[in-house]
Coordinates of C-alpha atoms in Angstrom, one line a residue:
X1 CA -32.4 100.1 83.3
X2 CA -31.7 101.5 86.7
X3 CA -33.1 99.5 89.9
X4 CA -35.0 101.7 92.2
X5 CA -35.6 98.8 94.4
X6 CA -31.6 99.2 95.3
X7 CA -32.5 102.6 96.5
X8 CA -34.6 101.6 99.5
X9 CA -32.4 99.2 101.0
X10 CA -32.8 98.0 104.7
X11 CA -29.7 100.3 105.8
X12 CA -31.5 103.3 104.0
X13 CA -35.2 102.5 105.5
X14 CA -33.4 101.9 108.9
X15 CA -31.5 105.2 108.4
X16 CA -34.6 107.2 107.7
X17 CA -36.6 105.5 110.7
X18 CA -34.1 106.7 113.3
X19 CA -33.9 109.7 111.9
X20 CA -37.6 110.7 112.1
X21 CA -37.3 109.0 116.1
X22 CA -34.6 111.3 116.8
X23 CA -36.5 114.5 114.9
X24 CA -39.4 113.4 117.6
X25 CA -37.5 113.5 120.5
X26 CA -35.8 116.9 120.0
X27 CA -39.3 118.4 119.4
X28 CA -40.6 116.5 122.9
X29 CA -37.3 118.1 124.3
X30 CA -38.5 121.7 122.8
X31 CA -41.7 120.9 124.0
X32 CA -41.1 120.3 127.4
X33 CA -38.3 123.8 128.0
X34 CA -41.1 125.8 126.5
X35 CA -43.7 124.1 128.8
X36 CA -40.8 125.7 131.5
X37 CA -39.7 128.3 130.5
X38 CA -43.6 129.7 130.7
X39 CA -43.4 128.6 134.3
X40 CA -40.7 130.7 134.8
X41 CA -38.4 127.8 135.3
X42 CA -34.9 129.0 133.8
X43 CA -32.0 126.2 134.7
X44 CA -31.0 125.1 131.5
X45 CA -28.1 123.5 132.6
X46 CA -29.7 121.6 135.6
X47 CA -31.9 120.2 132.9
X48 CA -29.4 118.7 131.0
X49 CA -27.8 117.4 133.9
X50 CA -30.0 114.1 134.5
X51 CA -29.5 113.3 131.2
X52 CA -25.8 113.0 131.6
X53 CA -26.6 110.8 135.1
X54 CA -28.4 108.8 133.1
X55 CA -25.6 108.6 129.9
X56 CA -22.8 107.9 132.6
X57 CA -24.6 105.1 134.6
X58 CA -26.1 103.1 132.0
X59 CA -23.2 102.6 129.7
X60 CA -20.6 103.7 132.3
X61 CA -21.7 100.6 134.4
X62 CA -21.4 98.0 130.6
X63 CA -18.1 99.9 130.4
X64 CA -17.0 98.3 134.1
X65 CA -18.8 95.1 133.2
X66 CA -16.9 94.8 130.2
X67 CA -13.6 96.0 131.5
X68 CA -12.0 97.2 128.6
X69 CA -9.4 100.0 128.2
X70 CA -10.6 103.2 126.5
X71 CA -9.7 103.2 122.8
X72 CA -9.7 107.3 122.4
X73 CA -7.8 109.4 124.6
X74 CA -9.8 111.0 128.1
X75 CA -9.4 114.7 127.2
X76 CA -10.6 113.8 123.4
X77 CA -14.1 113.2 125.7
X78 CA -14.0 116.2 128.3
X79 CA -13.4 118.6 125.5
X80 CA -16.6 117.1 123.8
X81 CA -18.7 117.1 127.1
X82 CA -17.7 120.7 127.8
X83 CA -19.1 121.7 124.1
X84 CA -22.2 119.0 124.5
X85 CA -22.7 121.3 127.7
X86 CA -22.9 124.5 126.2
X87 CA -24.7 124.0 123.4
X88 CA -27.5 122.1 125.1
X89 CA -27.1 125.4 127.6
X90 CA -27.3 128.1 124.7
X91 CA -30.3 126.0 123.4
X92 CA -32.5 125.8 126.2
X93 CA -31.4 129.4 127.2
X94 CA -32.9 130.3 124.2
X95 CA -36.5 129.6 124.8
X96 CA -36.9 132.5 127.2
X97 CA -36.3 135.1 124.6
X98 CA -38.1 133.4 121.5
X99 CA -40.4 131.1 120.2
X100 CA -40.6 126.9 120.0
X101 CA -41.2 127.3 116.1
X102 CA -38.0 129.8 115.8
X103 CA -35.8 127.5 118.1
X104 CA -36.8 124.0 115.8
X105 CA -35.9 125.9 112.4
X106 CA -32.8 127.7 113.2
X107 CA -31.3 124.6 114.0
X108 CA -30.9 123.9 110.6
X109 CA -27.3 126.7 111.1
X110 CA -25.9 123.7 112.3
X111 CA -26.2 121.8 108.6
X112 CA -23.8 124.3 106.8
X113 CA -21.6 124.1 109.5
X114 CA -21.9 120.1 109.7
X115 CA -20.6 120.3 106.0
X116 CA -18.0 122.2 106.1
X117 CA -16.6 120.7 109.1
X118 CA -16.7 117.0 107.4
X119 CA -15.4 118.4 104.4
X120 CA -12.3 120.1 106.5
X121 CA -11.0 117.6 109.0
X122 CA -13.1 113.9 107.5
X123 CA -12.2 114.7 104.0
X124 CA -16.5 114.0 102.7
X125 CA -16.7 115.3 98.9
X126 CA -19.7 117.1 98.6
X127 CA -20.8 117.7 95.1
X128 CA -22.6 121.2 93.9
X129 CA -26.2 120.0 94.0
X130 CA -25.8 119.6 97.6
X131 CA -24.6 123.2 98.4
X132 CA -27.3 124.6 96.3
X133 CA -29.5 122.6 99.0
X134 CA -28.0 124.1 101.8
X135 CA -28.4 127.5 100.4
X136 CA -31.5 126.8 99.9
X137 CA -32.0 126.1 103.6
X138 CA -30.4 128.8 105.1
X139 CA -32.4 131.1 102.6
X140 CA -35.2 129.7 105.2
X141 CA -33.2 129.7 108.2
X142 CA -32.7 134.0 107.1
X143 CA -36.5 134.5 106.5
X144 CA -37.3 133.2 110.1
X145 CA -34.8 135.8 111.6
X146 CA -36.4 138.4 109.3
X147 CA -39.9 137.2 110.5
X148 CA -38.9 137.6 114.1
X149 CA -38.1 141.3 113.0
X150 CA -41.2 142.6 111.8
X151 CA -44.1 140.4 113.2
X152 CA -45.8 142.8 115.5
X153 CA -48.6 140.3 116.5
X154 CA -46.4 137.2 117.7
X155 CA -46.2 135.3 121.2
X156 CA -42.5 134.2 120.3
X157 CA -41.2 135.6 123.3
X158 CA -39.9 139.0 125.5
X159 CA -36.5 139.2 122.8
X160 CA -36.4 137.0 119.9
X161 CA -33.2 138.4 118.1
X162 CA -31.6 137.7 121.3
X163 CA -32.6 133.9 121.2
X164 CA -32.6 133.7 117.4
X165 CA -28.7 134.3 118.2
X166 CA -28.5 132.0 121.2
X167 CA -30.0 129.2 118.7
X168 CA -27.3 129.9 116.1
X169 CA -24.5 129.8 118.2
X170 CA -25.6 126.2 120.1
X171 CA -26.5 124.9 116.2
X172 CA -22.6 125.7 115.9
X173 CA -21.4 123.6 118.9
X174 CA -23.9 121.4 118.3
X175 CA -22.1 121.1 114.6
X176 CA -18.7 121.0 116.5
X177 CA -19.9 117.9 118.3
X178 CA -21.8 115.8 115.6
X179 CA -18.5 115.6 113.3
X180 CA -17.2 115.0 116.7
X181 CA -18.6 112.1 117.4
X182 CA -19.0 110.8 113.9
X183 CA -15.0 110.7 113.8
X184 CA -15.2 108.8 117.4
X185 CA -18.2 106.1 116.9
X186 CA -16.7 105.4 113.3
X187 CA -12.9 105.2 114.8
X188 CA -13.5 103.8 118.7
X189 CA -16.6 102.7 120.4
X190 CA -20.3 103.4 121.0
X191 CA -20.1 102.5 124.7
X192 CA -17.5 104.5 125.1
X193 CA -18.4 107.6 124.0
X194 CA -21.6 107.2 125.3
X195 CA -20.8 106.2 128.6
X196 CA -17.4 109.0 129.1
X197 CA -19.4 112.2 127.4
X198 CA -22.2 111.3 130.4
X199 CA -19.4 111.1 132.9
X200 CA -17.5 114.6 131.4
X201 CA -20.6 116.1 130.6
X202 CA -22.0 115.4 134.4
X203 CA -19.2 116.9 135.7
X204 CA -19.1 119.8 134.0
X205 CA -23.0 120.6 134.1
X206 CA -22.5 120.4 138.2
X207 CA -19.8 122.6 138.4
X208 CA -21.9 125.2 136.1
X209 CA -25.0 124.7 138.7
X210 CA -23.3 125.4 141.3
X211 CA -21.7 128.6 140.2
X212 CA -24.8 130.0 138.1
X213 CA -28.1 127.7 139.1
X214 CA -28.1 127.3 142.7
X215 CA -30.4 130.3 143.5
X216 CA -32.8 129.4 140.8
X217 CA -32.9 125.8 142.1
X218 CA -33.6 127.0 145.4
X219 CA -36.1 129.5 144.1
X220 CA -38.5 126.9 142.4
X221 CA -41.4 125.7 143.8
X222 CA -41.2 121.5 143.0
X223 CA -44.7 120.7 142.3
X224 CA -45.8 118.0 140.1
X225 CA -46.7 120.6 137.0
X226 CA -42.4 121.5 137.5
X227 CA -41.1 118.1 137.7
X228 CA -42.7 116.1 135.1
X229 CA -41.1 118.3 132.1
X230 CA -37.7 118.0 134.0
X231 CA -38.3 114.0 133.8
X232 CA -39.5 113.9 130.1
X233 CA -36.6 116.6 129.0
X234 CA -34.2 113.8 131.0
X235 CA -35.8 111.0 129.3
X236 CA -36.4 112.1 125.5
X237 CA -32.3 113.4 125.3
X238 CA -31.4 110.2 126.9
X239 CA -33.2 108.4 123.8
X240 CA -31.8 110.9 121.6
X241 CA -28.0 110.5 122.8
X242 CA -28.9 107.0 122.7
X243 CA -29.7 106.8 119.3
X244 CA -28.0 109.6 117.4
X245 CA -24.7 107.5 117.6
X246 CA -26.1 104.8 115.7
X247 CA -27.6 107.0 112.9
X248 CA -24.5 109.0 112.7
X249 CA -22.2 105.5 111.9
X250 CA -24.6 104.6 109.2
X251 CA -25.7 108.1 107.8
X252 CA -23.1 110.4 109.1
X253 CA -23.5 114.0 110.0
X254 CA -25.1 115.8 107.7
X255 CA -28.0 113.1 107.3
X256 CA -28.5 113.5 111.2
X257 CA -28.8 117.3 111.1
X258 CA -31.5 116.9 107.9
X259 CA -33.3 114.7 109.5
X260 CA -34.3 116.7 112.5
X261 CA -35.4 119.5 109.9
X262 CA -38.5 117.4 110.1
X263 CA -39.1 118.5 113.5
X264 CA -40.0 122.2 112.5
X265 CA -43.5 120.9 111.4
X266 CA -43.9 119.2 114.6
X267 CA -42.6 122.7 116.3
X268 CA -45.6 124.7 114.3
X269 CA -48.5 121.7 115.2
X270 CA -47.3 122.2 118.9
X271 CA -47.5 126.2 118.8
X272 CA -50.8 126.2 117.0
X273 CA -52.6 123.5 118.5
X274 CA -51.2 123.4 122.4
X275 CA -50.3 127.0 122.7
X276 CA -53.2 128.4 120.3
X277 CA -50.1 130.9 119.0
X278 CA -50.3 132.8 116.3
X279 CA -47.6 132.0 113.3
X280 CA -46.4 134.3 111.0
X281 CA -47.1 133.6 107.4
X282 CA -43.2 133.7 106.7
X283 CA -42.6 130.7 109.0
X284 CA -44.4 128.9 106.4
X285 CA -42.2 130.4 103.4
X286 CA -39.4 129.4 104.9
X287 CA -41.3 125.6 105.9
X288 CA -41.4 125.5 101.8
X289 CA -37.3 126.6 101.7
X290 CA -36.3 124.2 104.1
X291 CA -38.1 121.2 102.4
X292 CA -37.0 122.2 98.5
X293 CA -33.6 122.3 100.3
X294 CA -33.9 118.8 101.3
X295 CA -35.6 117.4 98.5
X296 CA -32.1 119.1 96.2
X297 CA -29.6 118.1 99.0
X298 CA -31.7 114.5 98.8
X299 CA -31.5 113.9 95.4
X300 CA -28.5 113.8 94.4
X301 CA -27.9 110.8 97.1
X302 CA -29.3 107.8 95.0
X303 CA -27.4 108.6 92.2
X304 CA -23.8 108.7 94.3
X305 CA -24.8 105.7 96.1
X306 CA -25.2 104.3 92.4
X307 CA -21.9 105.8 91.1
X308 CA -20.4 104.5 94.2
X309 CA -21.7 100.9 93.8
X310 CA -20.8 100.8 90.0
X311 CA -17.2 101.8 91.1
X312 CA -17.1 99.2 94.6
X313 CA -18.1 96.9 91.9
X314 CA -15.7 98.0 89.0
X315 CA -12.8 98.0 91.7
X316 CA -13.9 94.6 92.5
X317 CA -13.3 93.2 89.1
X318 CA -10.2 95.2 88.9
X319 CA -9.1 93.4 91.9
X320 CA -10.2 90.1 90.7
X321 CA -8.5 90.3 87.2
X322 CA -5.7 91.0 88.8
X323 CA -5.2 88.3 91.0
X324 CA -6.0 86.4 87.7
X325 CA -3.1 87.7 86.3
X326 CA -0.9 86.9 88.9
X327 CA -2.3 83.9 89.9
X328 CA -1.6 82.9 85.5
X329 CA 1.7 84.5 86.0
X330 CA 2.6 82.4 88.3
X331 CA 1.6 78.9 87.1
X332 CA 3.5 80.0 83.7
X333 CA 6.7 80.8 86.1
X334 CA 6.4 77.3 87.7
X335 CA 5.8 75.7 84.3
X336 CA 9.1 77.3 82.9
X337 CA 10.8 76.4 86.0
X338 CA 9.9 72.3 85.7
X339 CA 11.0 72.1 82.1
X340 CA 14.1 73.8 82.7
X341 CA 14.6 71.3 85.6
X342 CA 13.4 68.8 83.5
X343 CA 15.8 69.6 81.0
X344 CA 18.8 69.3 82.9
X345 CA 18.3 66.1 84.0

């Protein structure tokens, strides 16, 4: 008889409790660059910025404290920061031209591309039940491009085809840099990459201010209403960063990415309820995709945790008998070697 109990161990529960943390903070995120983006606020770089202050103080400074040499090369980190950069950039940029709701669900791009990257370059074996899953998610990701097409009666923004392709390509850098950092937090340090993508991606967001922002910055009046979304966007990614690298040591990439496919529903509760939008009726057809996708990627999980506990445990025994063997090997050498010492005396 197979234990269920097994299934819902405390890494598992932990796993699916960040995982719905993280899925809240990127809707608060989408939340607060659609609350500025209808103030005409448009700095999406300045408003990752803080986040990357934040990143390269707090664990920059325990890096200091600690005073330990890096374990990963420097450039391994700027290259990551420059791609963090401009995917959160693309991102953001995004919710001029289109809606929160079509922003939350095309992230899901970024799970095909999560696969294939693992399965590339960190050698993850995939087995067909899970691609059907992702299929089945893009088939969703494809109606809400389709819906953005045809729905005549939306609030989703002044060009959604332009910021349904502006989502796309920041889910694909945003792929780039999950595998990324799953290869880094599971080969050097949390601190580390925490503390040197803040310091890179700091740099790089102020040297794309300055060249693109600086008017806009000028240009915008700082009242409370402006300021407070800046702060909570700051706050909620630095939680986010925060947390993701911890989820993706125990759950890896994919598991991240499927996660924050939770966070569409959230999206839809925001856009009815706070904007009193309208949503197309395909949104929720492709709400029903996504979640069959899951539920298939999903279930095939407890059975290869099971397959790969039966063999951890076969390869045990193996192990065990033997050391057995050798260990009955040897006492039969040491035997033969006393009586033929014995004997010559």
């Amino acid at each position: 008889m197979v234990n269920f109990d097994g299934f819902w161990s405390r890494t598992t529960l932990i796993g699916l409790g960040l995982g719905q943390f993280v899925s809240l903070l990127i809707t608060s995120t989408g939340f607060t660059s659609s609350e500025l983006s209808r103030r005409g606020i448009d700095a999406p770089t300045s408003q990752s910025f803080f986040n990357y202050v934040l990143l390269a103080i707090v664990y920059g400074a325990y890096m200091i404290h600690r005073k330990k040499p890096l374990q990963m090369k420097w450039y391994y980190y700027l290259l990551l920061g420059f791609l963090d950069v401009e995917a959160n950039f693309l991102v953001v940029k995004a919710y001029q031209y289109t809606s929160l709701t079509s922003v939350m669900l095309l992230d899901c791009w970024a799970i095909p591309c999560v696969i294939f990257l693992t399965w590339m370059f960190l050698k993850t074996k995939y087995r067909l039940r899970k691609f059907a899953g992702v299929f089945i998610c893009v088939a969703g990701l494809v109606l809400v491009v389709f819906s953005d097409v045809h729905a005549a009666d939306r609030a989703g923004g002044s060009s959604p085809i332009k910021g349904d392709m502006l989502v796309i390509a920041g889910s694909t850098l945003y792929a780039i840099n999950n595998v990324s950092e799953e290869f880094l937090v599971k080969n050097g340090d949390r601190i580390e990459l925490m503390g040197m993508l803040g310091v890179f991606g700091a740099i790089v967001s102020s040297c794309q201010i300055s060249i693109f922002e600086r008017n806009e910055l000028k240009s915008i009046h700082w009242t409370t209403s402006a300021v407070l979304p800046f702060i909570g966007f700051s706050l909620a990614m630095f939680m986010f960063y925060s947390t993701v690298p911890i989820l993706l040591k125990m759950s890896g990439s994919t598991m991240l990415n499927l996660s924050l496919l939770t966070s569409d529903m959230w999206a839809v509760l925001i856009r009815i309820f706070a904007y009193h939008e309208k949503v197309d009726w395909m949104y929720f057809i492709a709400f029903a995709a996504v979640a069959v996708g899951l539920v298939v990627y999903s279930g095939c999980s407890e059975e290869d945790e099971m397959r790969a506990q039966v063999a951890e445990a076969g390869d045990a025994q193996g192990t065990k008998r033997d050391e057995e063997a050798a260990m009955d090997h040897l006492d039969t050498t040491t035997c033969g070697s006393s009586r033929a010492v014995d004997g010559k005396h």
